[in-house]
Every structure is written in C-alpha cells, then in structure tokens.
Coordinates of C-alpha atoms in Angstrom, one line a residue:
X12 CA -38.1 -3.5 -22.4
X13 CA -34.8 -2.6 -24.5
X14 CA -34.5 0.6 -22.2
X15 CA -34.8 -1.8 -18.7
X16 CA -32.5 -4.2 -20.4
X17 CA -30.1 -1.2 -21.4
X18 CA -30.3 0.1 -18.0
X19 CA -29.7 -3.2 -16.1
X20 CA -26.3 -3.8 -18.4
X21 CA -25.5 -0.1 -17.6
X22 CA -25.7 -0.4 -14.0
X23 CA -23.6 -4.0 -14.1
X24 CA -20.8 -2.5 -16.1
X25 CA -20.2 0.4 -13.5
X26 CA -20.8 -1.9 -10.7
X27 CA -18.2 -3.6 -12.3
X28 CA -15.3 -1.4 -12.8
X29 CA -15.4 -0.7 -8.9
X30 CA -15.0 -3.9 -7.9
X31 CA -11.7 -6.0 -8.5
X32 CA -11.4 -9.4 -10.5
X33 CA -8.7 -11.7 -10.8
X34 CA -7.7 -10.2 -14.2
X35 CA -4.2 -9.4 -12.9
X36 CA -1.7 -11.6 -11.7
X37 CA -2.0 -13.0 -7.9
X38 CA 0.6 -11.4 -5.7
X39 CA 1.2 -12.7 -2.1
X40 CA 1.6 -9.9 0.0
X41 CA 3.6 -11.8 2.6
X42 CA 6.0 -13.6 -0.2
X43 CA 6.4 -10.3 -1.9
X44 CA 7.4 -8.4 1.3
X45 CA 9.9 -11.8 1.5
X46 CA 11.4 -10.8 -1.6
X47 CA 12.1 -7.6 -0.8
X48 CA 13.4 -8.0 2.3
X49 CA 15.9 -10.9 0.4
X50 CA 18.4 -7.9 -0.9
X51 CA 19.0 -6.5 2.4
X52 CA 18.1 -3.0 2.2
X53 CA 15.4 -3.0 5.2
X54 CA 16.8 -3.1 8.1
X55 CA 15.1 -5.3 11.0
X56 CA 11.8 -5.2 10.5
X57 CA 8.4 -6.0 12.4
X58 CA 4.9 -7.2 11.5
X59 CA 2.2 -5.1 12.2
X60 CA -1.1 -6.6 13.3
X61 CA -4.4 -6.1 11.3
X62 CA -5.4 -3.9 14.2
X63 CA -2.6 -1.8 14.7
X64 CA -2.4 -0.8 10.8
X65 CA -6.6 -0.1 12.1
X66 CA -4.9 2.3 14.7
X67 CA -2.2 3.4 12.6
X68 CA -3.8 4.4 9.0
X69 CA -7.2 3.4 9.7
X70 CA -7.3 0.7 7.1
X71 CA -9.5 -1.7 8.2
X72 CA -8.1 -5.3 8.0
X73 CA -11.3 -7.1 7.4
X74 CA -12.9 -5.1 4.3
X75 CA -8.8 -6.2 2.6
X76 CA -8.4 -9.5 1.4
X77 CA -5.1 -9.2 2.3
X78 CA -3.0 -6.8 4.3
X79 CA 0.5 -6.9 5.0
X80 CA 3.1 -4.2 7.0
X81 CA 5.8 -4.1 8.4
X82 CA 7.8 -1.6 9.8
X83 CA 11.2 -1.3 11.0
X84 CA 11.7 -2.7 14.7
X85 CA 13.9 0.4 15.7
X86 CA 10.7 3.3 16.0
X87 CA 13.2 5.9 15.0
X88 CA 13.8 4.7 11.0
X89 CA 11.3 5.3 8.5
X90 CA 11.5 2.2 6.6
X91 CA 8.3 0.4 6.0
X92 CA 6.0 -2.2 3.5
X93 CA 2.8 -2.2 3.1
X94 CA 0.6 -4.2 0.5
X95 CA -3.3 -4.0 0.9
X96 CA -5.5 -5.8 -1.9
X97 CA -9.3 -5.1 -1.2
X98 CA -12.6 -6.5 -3.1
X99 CA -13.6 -2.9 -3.8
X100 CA -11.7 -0.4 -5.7
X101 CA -13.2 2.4 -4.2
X102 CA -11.5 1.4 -0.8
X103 CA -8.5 0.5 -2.3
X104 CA -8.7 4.5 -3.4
X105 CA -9.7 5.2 0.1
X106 CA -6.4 3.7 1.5
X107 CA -4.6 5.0 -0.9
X108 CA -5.4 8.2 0.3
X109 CA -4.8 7.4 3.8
X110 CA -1.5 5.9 3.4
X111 CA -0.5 9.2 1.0
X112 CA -2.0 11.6 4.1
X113 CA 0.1 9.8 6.7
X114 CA 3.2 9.5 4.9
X115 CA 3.3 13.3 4.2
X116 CA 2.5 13.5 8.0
X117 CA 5.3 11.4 8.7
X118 CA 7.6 13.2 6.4
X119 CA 7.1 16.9 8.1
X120 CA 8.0 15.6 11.5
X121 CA 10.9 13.8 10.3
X122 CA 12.4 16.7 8.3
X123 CA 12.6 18.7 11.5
X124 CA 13.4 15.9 14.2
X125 CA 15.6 12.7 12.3
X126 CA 16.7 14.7 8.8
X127 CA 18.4 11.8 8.0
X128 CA 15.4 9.9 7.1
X129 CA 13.2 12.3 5.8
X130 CA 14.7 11.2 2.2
X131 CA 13.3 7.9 3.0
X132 CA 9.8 9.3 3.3
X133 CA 9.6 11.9 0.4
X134 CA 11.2 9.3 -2.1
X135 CA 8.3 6.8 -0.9
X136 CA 6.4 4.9 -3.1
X137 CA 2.8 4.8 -3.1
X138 CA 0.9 3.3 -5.6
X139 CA -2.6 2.3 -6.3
X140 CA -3.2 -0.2 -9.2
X141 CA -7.2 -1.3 -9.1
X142 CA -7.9 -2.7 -5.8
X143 CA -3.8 -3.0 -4.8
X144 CA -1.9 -0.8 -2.7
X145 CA 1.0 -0.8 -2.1
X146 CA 3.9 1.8 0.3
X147 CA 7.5 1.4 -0.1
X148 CA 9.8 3.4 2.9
X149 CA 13.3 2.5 2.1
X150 CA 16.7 4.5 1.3
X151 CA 16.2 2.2 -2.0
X152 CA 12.7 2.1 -2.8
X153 CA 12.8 1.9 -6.8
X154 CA 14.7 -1.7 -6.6
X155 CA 12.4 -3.0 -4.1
X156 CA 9.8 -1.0 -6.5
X157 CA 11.0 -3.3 -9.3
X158 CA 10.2 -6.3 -6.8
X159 CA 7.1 -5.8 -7.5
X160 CA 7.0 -5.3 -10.8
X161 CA 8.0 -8.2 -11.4
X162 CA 5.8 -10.0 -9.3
X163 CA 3.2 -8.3 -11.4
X164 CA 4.3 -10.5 -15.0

C-alpha cells in the first residue's frame, strides 16, 4: 500500500513539473507586444495569423494558450515578436527549439544577402521560461527585453 501510494505521488509530481500553473505572473501577449512596440524601435509591423506562424515555425496555434507574432510589414527587415505560452512545458521546449532552428536559418541567409540586418538576428532574444516563449528581432532587443521583464513582477 505505502509503495502504490509512494508511486502514485511520484508519478503526480513529475506529471507536474511538465505542465505549467499559474505560479508566475499573467502576461498578455498582445498588451506586451503593445508595450514594446510603444518606444518606437519596430518599425511597421504585421500580425501573423495562428496558421501562418503553423506554416512559418510549425508551432501549432491551438496546443498554445496564447500566441502572438508579428513581423515587420516590409519582408526585407528582420524585426519580429513572438510570445507563445502553452499548457505543457515540454511543447513550450519544443517551440523553443523551433524558433532557435529558424532564427539561425534566418540569420545565415541574411548575413550573405541583407548584412545590414544580420545583427538583428544574431543579437536575438530567445528565451524559454516554463511554458513561455518568447523571440525578440530588433536593432534594440535588450530594452524591449526589459519590457518584459517587467511585465514578469
């Protein structure tokens, strides 16, 4: 009995550290990317649909509870957002990996074609904190960084 008891608690704690609770503050993806673009240092930016981020990274829209990109309206600049928050960390490190993959991908072609933004994309943030993600493509990604970390007190 202790050892099916000690096994059941086992299995609940792991289950648990995969999946994401409300422990952290609430961030709204779409308010934060508001923020951000408040000091001016995107340029004009579009919203991507759920199913062209789905084309794009492969991040599918309806296993995040939220999902937010935009990227800049003129194809030729790197600048982008991107906040995903998922119910399932293991996903969350899934698109982190996705985003970090494309971004790289992204960064080799612009180093030989448009070298004036490829500083954009290998000063990129990506960061992964439990079931967030988040991408920052800007010539000044640590203060839209600091955005966000302050939307995180």
């Amino acid at each position: 009995m202790k050892k099916a008891l000690l096994f059941v608690l086992t299995a609940i704690l792991l289950l648990g550290a995969f999946a994401c609770t409300g422990a952290d503050a609430a961030i709204d993806g779409e308010a934060l990317y508001e923020k951000m673009a408040a000091l001016g240092t995107f340029p004009e930016m579009m919203r991507r649909s759920g199913d062209a981020v789905l084309d794009y990274y492969g991040i599918d829209p309806d296993a995040c509870k939220q999902l937010v990109n935009y990227a800049s309206a003129d194809g030729l600049l790197a600048d982008e957002f991107l906040f995903a928050e998922t119910n399932d960390e293991t996903y969350a490190i899934e698109i982190e990996a996705l985003l970090r993959e494309q971004i790289a991908r992204q960064a080799e072609t612009y180093r030989e074609y448009m070298p004036e933004e490829y500083p954009k994309l290998s000063d990129a943030r990506i960061e992964r904190s439990g079931c967030r993600v988040l991408v920052i493509v800007s010539d000044d990604a640590s203060a839209l960084y600091k955005v966000y970390t302050d939307a995180l007190r």
